[in-house]
mmCIF file of C-alpha atoms in Angstrom:
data_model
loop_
_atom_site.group_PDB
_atom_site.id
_atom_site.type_symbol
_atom_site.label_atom_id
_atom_site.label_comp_id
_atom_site.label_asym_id
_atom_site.label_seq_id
_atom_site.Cartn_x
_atom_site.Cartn_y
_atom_site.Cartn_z
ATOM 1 C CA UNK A 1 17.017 -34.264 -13.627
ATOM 2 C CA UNK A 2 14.687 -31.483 -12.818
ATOM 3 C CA UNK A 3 14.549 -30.262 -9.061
ATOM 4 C CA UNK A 4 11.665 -29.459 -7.790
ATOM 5 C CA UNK A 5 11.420 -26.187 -6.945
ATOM 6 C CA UNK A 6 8.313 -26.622 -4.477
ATOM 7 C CA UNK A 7 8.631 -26.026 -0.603
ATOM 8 C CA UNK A 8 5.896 -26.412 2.323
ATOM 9 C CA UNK A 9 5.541 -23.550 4.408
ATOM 10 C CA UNK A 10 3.569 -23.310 7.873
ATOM 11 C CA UNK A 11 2.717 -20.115 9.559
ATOM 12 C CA UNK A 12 1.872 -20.164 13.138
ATOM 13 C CA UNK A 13 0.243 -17.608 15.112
ATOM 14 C CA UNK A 14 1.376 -17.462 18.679
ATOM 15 C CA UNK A 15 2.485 -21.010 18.862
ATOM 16 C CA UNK A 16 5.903 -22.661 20.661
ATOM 17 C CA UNK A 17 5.764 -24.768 17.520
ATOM 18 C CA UNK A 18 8.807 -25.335 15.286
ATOM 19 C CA UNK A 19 8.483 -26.112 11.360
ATOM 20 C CA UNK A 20 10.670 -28.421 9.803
ATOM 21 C CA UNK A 21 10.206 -26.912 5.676
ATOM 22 C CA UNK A 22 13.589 -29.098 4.338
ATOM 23 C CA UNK A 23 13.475 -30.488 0.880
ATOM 24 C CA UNK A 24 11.474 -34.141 1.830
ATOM 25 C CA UNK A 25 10.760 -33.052 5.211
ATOM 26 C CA UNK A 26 7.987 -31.248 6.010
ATOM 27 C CA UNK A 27 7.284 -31.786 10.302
ATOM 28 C CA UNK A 28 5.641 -29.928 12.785
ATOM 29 C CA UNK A 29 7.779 -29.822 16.322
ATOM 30 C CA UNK A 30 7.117 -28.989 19.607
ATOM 31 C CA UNK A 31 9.586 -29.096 22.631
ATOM 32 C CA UNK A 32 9.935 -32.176 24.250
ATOM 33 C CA UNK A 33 8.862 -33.168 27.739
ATOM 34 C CA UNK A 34 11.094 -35.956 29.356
ATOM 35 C CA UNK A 35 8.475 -37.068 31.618
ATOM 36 C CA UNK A 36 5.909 -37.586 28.843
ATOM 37 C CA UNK A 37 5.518 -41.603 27.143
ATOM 38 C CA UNK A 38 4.488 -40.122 24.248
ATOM 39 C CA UNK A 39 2.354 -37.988 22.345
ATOM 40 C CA UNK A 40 -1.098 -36.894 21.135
ATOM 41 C CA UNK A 41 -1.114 -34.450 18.195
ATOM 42 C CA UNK A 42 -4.559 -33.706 16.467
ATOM 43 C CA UNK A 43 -5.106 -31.182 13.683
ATOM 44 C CA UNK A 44 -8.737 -30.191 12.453
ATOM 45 C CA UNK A 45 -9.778 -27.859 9.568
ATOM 46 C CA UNK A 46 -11.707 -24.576 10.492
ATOM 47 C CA UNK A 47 -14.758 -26.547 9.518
ATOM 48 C CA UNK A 48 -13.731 -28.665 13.038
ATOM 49 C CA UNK A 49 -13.119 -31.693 10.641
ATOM 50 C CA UNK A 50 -10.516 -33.581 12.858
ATOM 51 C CA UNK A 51 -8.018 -35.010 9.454
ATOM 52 C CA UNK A 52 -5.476 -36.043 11.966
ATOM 53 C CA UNK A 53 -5.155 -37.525 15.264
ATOM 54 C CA UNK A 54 -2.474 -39.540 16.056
ATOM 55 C CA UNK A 55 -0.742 -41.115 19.376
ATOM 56 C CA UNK A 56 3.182 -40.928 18.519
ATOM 57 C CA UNK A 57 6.531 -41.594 20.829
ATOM 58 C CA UNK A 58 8.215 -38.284 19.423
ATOM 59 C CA UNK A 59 8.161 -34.386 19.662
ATOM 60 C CA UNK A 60 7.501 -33.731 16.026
ATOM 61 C CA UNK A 61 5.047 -35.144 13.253
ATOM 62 C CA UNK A 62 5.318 -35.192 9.675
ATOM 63 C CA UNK A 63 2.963 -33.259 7.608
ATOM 64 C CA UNK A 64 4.050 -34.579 4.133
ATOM 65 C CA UNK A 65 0.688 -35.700 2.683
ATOM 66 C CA UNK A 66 -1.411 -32.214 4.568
ATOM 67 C CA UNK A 67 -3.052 -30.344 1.536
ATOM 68 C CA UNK A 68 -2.005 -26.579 1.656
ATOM 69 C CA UNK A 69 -5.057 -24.760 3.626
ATOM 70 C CA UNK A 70 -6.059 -23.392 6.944
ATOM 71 C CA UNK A 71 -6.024 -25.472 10.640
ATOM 72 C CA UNK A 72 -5.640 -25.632 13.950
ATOM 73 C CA UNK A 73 -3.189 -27.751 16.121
ATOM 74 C CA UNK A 74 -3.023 -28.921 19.772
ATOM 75 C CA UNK A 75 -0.835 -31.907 21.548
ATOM 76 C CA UNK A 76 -0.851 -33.279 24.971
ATOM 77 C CA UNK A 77 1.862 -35.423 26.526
ATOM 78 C CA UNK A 78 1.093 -38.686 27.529
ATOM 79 C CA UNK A 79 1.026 -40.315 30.981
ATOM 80 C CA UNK A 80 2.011 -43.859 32.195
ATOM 81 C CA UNK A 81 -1.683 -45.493 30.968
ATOM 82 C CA UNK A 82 -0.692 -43.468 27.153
ATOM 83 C CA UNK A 83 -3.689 -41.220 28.141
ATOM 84 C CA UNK A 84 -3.264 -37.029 27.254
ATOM 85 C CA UNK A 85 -2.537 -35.092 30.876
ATOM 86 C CA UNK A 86 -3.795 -31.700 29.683
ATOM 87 C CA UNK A 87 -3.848 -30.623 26.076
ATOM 88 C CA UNK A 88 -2.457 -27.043 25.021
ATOM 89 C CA UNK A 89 -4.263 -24.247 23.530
ATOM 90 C CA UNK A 90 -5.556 -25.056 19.694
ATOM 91 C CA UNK A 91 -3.421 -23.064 17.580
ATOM 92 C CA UNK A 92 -4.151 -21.911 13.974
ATOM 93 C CA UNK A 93 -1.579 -23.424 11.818
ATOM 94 C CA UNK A 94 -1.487 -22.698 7.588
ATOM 95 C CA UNK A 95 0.003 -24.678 5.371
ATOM 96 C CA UNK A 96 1.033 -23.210 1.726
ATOM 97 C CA UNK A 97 3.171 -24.102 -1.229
ATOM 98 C CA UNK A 98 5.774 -21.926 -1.418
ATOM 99 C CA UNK A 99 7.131 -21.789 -5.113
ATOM 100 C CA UNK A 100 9.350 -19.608 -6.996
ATOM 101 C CA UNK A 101 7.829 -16.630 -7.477
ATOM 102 C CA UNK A 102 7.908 -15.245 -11.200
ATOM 103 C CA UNK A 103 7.246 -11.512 -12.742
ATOM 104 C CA UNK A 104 5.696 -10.070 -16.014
ATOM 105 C CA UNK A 105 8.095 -7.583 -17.176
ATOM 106 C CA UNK A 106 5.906 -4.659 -19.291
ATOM 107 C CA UNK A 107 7.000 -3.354 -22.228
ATOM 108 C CA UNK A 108 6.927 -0.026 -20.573
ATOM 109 C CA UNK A 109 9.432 -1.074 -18.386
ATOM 110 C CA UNK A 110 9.860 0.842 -16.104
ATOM 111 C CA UNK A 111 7.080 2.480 -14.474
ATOM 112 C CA UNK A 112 7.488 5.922 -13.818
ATOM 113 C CA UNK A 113 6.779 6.673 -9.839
ATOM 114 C CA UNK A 114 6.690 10.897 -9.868
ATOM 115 C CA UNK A 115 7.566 12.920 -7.007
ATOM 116 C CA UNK A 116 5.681 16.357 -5.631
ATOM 117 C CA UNK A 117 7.385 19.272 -5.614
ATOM 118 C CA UNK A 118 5.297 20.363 -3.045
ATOM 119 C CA UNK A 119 6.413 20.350 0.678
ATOM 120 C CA UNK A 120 2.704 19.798 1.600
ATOM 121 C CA UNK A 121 1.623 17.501 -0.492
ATOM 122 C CA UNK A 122 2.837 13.428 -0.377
ATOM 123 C CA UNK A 123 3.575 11.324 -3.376
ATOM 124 C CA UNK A 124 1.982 8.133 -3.217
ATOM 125 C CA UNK A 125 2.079 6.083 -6.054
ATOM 126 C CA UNK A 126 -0.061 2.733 -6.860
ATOM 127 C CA UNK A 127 2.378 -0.232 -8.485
ATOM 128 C CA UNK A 128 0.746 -3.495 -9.768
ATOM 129 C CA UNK A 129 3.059 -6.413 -9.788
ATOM 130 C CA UNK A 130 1.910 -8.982 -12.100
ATOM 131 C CA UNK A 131 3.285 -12.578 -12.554
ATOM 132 C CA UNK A 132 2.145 -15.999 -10.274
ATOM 133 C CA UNK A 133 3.258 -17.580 -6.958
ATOM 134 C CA UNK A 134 2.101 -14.745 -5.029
ATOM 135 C CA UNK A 135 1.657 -15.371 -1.460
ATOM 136 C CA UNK A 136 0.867 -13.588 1.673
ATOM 137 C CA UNK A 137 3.925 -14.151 2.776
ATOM 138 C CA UNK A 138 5.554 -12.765 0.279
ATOM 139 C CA UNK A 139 8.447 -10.104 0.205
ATOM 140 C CA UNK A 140 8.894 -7.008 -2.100
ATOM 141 C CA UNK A 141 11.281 -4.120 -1.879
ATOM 142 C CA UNK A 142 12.061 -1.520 -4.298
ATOM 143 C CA UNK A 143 15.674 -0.252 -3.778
ATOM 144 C CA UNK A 144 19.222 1.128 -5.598
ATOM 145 C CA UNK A 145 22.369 0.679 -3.669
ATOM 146 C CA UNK A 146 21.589 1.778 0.044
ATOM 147 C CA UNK A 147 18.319 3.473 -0.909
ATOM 148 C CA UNK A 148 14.821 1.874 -0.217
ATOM 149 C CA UNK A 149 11.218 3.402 -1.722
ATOM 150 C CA UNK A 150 8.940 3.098 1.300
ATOM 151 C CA UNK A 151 6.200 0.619 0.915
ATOM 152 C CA UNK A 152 2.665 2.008 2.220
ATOM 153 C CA UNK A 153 0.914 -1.025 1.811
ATOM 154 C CA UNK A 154 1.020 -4.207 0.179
ATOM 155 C CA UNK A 155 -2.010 -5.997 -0.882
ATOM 156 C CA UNK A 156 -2.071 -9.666 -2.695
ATOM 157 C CA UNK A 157 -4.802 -9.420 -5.109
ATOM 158 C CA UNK A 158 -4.410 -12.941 -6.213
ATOM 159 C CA UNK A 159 -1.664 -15.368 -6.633
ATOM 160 C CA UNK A 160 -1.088 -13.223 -9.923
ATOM 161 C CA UNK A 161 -1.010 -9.796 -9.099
ATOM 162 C CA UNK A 162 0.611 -8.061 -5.815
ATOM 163 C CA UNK A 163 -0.816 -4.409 -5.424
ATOM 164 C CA UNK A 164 1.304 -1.630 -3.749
ATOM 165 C CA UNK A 165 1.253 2.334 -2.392
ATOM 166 C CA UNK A 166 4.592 3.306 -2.321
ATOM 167 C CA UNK A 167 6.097 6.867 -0.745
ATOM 168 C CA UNK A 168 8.231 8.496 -3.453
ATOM 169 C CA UNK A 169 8.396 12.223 -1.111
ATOM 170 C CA UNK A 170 11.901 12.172 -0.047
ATOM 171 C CA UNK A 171 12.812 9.253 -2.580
ATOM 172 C CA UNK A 172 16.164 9.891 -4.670
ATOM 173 C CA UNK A 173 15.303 9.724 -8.452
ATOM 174 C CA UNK A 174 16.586 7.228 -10.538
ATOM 175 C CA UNK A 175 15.826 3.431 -11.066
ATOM 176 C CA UNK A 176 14.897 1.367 -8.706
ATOM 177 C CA UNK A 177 15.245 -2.812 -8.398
ATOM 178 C CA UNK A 178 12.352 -4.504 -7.456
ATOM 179 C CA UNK A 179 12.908 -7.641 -5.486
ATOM 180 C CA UNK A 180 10.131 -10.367 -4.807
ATOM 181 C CA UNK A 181 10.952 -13.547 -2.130
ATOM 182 C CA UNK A 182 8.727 -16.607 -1.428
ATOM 183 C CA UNK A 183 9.477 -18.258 1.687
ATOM 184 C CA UNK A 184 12.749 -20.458 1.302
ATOM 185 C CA UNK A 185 13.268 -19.298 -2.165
ATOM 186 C CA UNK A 186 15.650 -17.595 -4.051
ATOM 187 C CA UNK A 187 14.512 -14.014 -4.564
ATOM 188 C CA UNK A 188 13.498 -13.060 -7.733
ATOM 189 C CA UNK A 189 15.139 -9.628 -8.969
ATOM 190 C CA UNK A 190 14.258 -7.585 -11.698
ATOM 191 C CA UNK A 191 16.410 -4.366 -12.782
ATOM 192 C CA UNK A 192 14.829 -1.053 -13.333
ATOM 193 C CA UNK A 193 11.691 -1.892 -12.862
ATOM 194 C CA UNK A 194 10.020 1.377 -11.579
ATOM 195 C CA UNK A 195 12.007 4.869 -11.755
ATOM 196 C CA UNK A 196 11.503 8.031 -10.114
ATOM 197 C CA UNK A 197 11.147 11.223 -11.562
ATOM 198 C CA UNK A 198 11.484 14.485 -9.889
ATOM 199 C CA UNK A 199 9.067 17.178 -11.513
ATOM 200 C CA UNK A 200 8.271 18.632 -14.339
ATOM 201 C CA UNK A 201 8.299 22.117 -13.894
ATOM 202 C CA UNK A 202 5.783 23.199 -16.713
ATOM 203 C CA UNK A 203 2.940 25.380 -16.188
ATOM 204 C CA UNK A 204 -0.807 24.851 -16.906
ATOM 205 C CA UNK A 205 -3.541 27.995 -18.223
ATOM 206 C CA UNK A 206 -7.053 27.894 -16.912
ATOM 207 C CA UNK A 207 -8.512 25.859 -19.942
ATOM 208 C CA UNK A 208 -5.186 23.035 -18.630
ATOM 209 C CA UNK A 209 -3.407 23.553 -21.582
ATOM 210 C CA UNK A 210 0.028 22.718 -20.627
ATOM 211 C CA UNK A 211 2.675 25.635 -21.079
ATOM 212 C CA UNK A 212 6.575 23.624 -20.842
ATOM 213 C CA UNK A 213 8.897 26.223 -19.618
ATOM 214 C CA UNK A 214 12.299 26.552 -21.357
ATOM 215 C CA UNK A 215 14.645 23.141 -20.517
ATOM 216 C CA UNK A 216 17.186 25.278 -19.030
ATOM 217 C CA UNK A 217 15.441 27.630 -16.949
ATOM 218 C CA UNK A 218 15.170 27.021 -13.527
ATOM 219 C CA UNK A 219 11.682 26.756 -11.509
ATOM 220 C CA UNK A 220 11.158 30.931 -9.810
ATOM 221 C CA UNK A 221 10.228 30.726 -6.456
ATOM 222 C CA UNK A 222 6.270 31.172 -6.667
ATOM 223 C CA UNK A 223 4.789 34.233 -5.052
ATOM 224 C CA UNK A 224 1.429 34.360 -3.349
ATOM 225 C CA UNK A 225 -0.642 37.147 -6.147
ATOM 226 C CA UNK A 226 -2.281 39.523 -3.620
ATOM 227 C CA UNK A 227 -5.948 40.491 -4.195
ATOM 228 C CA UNK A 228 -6.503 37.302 -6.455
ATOM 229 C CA UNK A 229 -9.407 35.062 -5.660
ATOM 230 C CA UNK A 230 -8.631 31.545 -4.421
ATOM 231 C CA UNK A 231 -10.452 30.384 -7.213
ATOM 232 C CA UNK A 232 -8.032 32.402 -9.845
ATOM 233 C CA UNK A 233 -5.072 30.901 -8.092
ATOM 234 C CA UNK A 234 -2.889 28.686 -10.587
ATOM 235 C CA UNK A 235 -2.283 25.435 -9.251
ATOM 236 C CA UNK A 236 1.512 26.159 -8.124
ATOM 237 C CA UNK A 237 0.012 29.102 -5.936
ATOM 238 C CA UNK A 238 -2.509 27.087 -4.260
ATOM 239 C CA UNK A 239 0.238 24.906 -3.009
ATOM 240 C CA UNK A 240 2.238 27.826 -2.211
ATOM 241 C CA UNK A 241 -0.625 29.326 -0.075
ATOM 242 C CA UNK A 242 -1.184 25.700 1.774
ATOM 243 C CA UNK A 243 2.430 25.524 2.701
ATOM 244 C CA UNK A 244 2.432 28.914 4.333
ATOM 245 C CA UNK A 245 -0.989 28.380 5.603
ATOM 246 C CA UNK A 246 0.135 26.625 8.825
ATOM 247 C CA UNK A 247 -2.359 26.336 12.089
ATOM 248 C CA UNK A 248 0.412 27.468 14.482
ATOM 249 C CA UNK A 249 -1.918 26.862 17.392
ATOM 250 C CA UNK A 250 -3.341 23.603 15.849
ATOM 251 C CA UNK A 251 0.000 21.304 15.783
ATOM 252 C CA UNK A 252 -2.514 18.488 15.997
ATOM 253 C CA UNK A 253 -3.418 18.833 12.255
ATOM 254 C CA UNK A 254 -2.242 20.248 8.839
ATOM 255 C CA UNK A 255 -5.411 21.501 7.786
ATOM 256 C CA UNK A 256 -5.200 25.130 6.433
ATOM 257 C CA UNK A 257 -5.607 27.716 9.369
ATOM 258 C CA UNK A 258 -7.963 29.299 6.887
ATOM 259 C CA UNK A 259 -10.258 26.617 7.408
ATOM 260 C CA UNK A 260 -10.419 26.504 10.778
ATOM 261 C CA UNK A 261 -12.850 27.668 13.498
ATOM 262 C CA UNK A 262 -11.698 25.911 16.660
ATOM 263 C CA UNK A 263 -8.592 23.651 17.521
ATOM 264 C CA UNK A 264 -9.060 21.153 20.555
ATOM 265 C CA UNK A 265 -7.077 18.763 21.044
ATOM 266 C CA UNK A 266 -9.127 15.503 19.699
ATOM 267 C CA UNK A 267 -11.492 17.407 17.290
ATOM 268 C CA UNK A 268 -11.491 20.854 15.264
ATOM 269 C CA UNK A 269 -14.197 22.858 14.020
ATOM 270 C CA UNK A 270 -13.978 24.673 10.331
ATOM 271 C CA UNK A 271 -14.734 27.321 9.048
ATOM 272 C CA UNK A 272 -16.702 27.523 6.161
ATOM 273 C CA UNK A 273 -17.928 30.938 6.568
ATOM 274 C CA UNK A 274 -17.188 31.411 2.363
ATOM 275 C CA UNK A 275 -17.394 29.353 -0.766
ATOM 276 C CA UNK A 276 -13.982 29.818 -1.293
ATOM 277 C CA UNK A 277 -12.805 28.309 2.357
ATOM 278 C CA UNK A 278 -14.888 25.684 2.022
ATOM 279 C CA UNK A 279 -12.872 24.884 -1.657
ATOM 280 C CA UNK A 280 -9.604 25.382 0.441
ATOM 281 C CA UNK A 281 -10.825 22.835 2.496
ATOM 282 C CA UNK A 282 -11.124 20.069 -0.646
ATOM 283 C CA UNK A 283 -8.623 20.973 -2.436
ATOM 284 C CA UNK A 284 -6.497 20.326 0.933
ATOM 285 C CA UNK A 285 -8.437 17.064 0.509
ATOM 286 C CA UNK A 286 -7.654 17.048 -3.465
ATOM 287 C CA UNK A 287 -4.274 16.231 -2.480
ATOM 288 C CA UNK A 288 -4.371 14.207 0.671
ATOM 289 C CA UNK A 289 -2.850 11.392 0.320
ATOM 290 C CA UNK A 290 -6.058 8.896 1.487
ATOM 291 C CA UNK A 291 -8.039 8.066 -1.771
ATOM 292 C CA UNK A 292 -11.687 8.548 0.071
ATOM 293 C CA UNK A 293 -10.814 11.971 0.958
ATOM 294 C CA UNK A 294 -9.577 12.703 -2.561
ATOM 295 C CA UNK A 295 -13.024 10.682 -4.140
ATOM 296 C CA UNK A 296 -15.012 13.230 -2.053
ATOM 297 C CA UNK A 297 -13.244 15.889 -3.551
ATOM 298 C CA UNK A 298 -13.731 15.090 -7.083
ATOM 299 C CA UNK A 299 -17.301 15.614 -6.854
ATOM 300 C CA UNK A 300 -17.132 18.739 -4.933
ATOM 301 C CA UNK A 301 -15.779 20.612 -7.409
ATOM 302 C CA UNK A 302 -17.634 18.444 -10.188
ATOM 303 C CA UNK A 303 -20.631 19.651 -8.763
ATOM 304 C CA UNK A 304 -19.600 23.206 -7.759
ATOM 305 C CA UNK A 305 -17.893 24.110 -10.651
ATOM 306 C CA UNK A 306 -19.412 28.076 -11.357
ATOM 307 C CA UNK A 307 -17.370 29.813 -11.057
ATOM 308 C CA UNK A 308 -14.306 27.369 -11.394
ATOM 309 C CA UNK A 309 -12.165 26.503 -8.486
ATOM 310 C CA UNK A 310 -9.149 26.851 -10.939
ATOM 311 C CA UNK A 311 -6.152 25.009 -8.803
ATOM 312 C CA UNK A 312 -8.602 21.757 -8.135
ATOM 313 C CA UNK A 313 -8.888 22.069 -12.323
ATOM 314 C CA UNK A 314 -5.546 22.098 -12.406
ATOM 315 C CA UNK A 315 -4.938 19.349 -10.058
ATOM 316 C CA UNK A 316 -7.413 16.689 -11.773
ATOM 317 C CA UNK A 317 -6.187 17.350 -14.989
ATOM 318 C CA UNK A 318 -2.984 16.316 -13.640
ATOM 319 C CA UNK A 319 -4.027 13.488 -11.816
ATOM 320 C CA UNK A 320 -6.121 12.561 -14.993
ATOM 321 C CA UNK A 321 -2.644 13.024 -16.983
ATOM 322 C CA UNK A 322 -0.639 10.379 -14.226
ATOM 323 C CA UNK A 323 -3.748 8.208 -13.721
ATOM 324 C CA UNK A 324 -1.873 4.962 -14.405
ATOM 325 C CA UNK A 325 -0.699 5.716 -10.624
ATOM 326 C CA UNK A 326 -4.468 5.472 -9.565
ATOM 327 C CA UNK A 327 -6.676 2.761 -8.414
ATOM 328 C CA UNK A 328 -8.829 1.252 -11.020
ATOM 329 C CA UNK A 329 -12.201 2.688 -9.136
ATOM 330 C CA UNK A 330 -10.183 5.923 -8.021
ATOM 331 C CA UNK A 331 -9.797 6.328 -12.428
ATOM 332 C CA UNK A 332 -13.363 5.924 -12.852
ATOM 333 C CA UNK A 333 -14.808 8.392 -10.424
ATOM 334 C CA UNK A 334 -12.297 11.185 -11.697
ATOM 335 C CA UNK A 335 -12.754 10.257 -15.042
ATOM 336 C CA UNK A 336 -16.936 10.988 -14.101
ATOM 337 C CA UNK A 337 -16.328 13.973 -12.074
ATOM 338 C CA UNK A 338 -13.278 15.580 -14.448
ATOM 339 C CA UNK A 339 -15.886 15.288 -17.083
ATOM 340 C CA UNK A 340 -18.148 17.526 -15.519
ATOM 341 C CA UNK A 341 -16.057 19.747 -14.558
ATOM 342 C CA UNK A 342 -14.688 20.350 -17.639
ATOM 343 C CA UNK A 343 -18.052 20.417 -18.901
ATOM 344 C CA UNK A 344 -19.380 23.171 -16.504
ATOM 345 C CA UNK A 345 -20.975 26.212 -17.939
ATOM 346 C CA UNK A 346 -18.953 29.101 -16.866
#
């Protein structure tokens, strides 16, 4: 005989409520008052369609034959003459299926999360979890042993697709387990399915043409060129720069201390007293972690590209290179801007 697999389950907001969510029991409960001779319960869409309203003897009322959906709840106790003597608060009350929840597995099993070498910049990574039974309430973690990848954010697209950031800077490589739980079910666990990869340490020319260092040497410790534009900074040494770059009187902010004017303590003013701190200033914003910031970016330097801004060049072509790790509208606007850039008369 096949079991069914389906389960009620009833989020409250704020509410002394209990939920019964048992296998043929599905009951909204609320503490009992031994003076009461009964009850009132009534339960109304958000439309303020009353679809129940019922006078009962006990503290609980079943819910069995409630479609899944949005509502609101109140009860009142009943006095001698079975009339309500005060009603509580309405409550929102939802009411979803909660089913096993199931995962596509890609053939490119398993995604590859990379990490920054960089001790300025973060490595955020987008994952798209595809399958069905998705539901708000539902759980994901991403872990090996007694190690767990920081989720950001977690964003149910639909019922089919759960969308995460997750924080890969201080992450231990290796595979990682990702584990998805409905609501009174079983969780659903799938092996390897994202991995994280500490850097490649290869090196990229100005036209970013990528130049793989030998697999046994080990990564030099970059110094800052002195007398070198920004601009003809390589990637790697723009990074370098930012990380020694620190507003010592500023705590209140990692901008670049080049690119500062003022420091208060709820505001600062920059400095763009030169093209080239004013290029700091986006490529600091090339590499922040929030997507509008790096957006903005992208069409800075697609529009002020003569002379190049070489380390932002570098950095897009990289991003362009890991843009399966990118939103679907983040893609398209560097794809745009990238384009022009590389297109730029010199």
């Amino acid at each position: 005989m096949k079991l069914n697999t389906k389960r009620f389950f009833i989020l409250f907001w704020f509410v002394t409520f209990s939920i019964g969510a048992q296998d043929g029991t599905k009951l909204i409960a609320w503490k009992p008052i031994p003076e009461a001779s009964g009850y009132q319960i009534q339960i109304k869409e958000k439309s303020g369609k009353t679809v129940i309203d019922k006078k009962i003897d006990t503290a609980y009322h079943s819910i069995e034959e409630l479609p899944s959906g949005v509502y609101q709840v109140r009860t009142a106790p009943l006095n001698l003459f079975k009339k309500p003597a005060v009603w509580s608060a309405w409550k929102d009350l939802e009411v979803i299926i909660s089913e096993p929840p199931k995962v596509v597995i890609e053939e490119q099993k398993p995604i590859i999360l990379p990490k920054s070498e960089s001790k300025v910049e973060k490595s955020i990574s987008n994952v798209t979890i595809e399958g069905e039974h998705f539901l708000e309430a539902t759980k994901v973690d991403l872990t090996k042993k007694n190690e767990t990848l920081p989720i950001l954010s977690k964003e149910v697209k639909s019922p089919e697709r759960i969308d995460l950031k997750v924080d890969t800077t201080d992450a231990k490589s290796g595979p990682y387990d990702l584990t998805v739980t409905n609501p009174y079910q079983k969780p659903k666990v799938i092996s390897n399915f994202v991995q994280v990869e500490d850097p490649k340490h290869n090196t990229t020319d100005a036209d970013g043409n990528e130049e793989p260092q030998n697999k046994g040497s080990k990564k030099s410790k970059i110094n800052l060129p002195k007398g070198k534009l920004f601009r003809d900074y390589t990637y790697e040494e723009m990074l370098a720069f930012l990380e020694t770059d620190v507003a010592v009187n500023c705590k209140n902010t990692k901008i670049p201390a080049l690119t500062l004017s003022e420091c208060h303590k709820t505001y600062v003013i920059l400095n763009f007293s030169s093209e080239d701190n004013h290029s700091v200033f986006e490529f600091y914003k090339l590499i922040n972690e929030n997507e509008s910031d790096r957006v903005s970016a992208y069409q800075y330097f697609s529009k002020n590209c003569s002379p190049r801004f070489r380390p932002a060049f570098e950095r897009m072509e990289l991003e362009w290179k890991n843009r399966n790790n990118l939103d679907p509208d983040e893609r398209q606007s560097l794809l745009q801007d990238l384009t022009k850039f590389r297109n730029c008369p010199r």
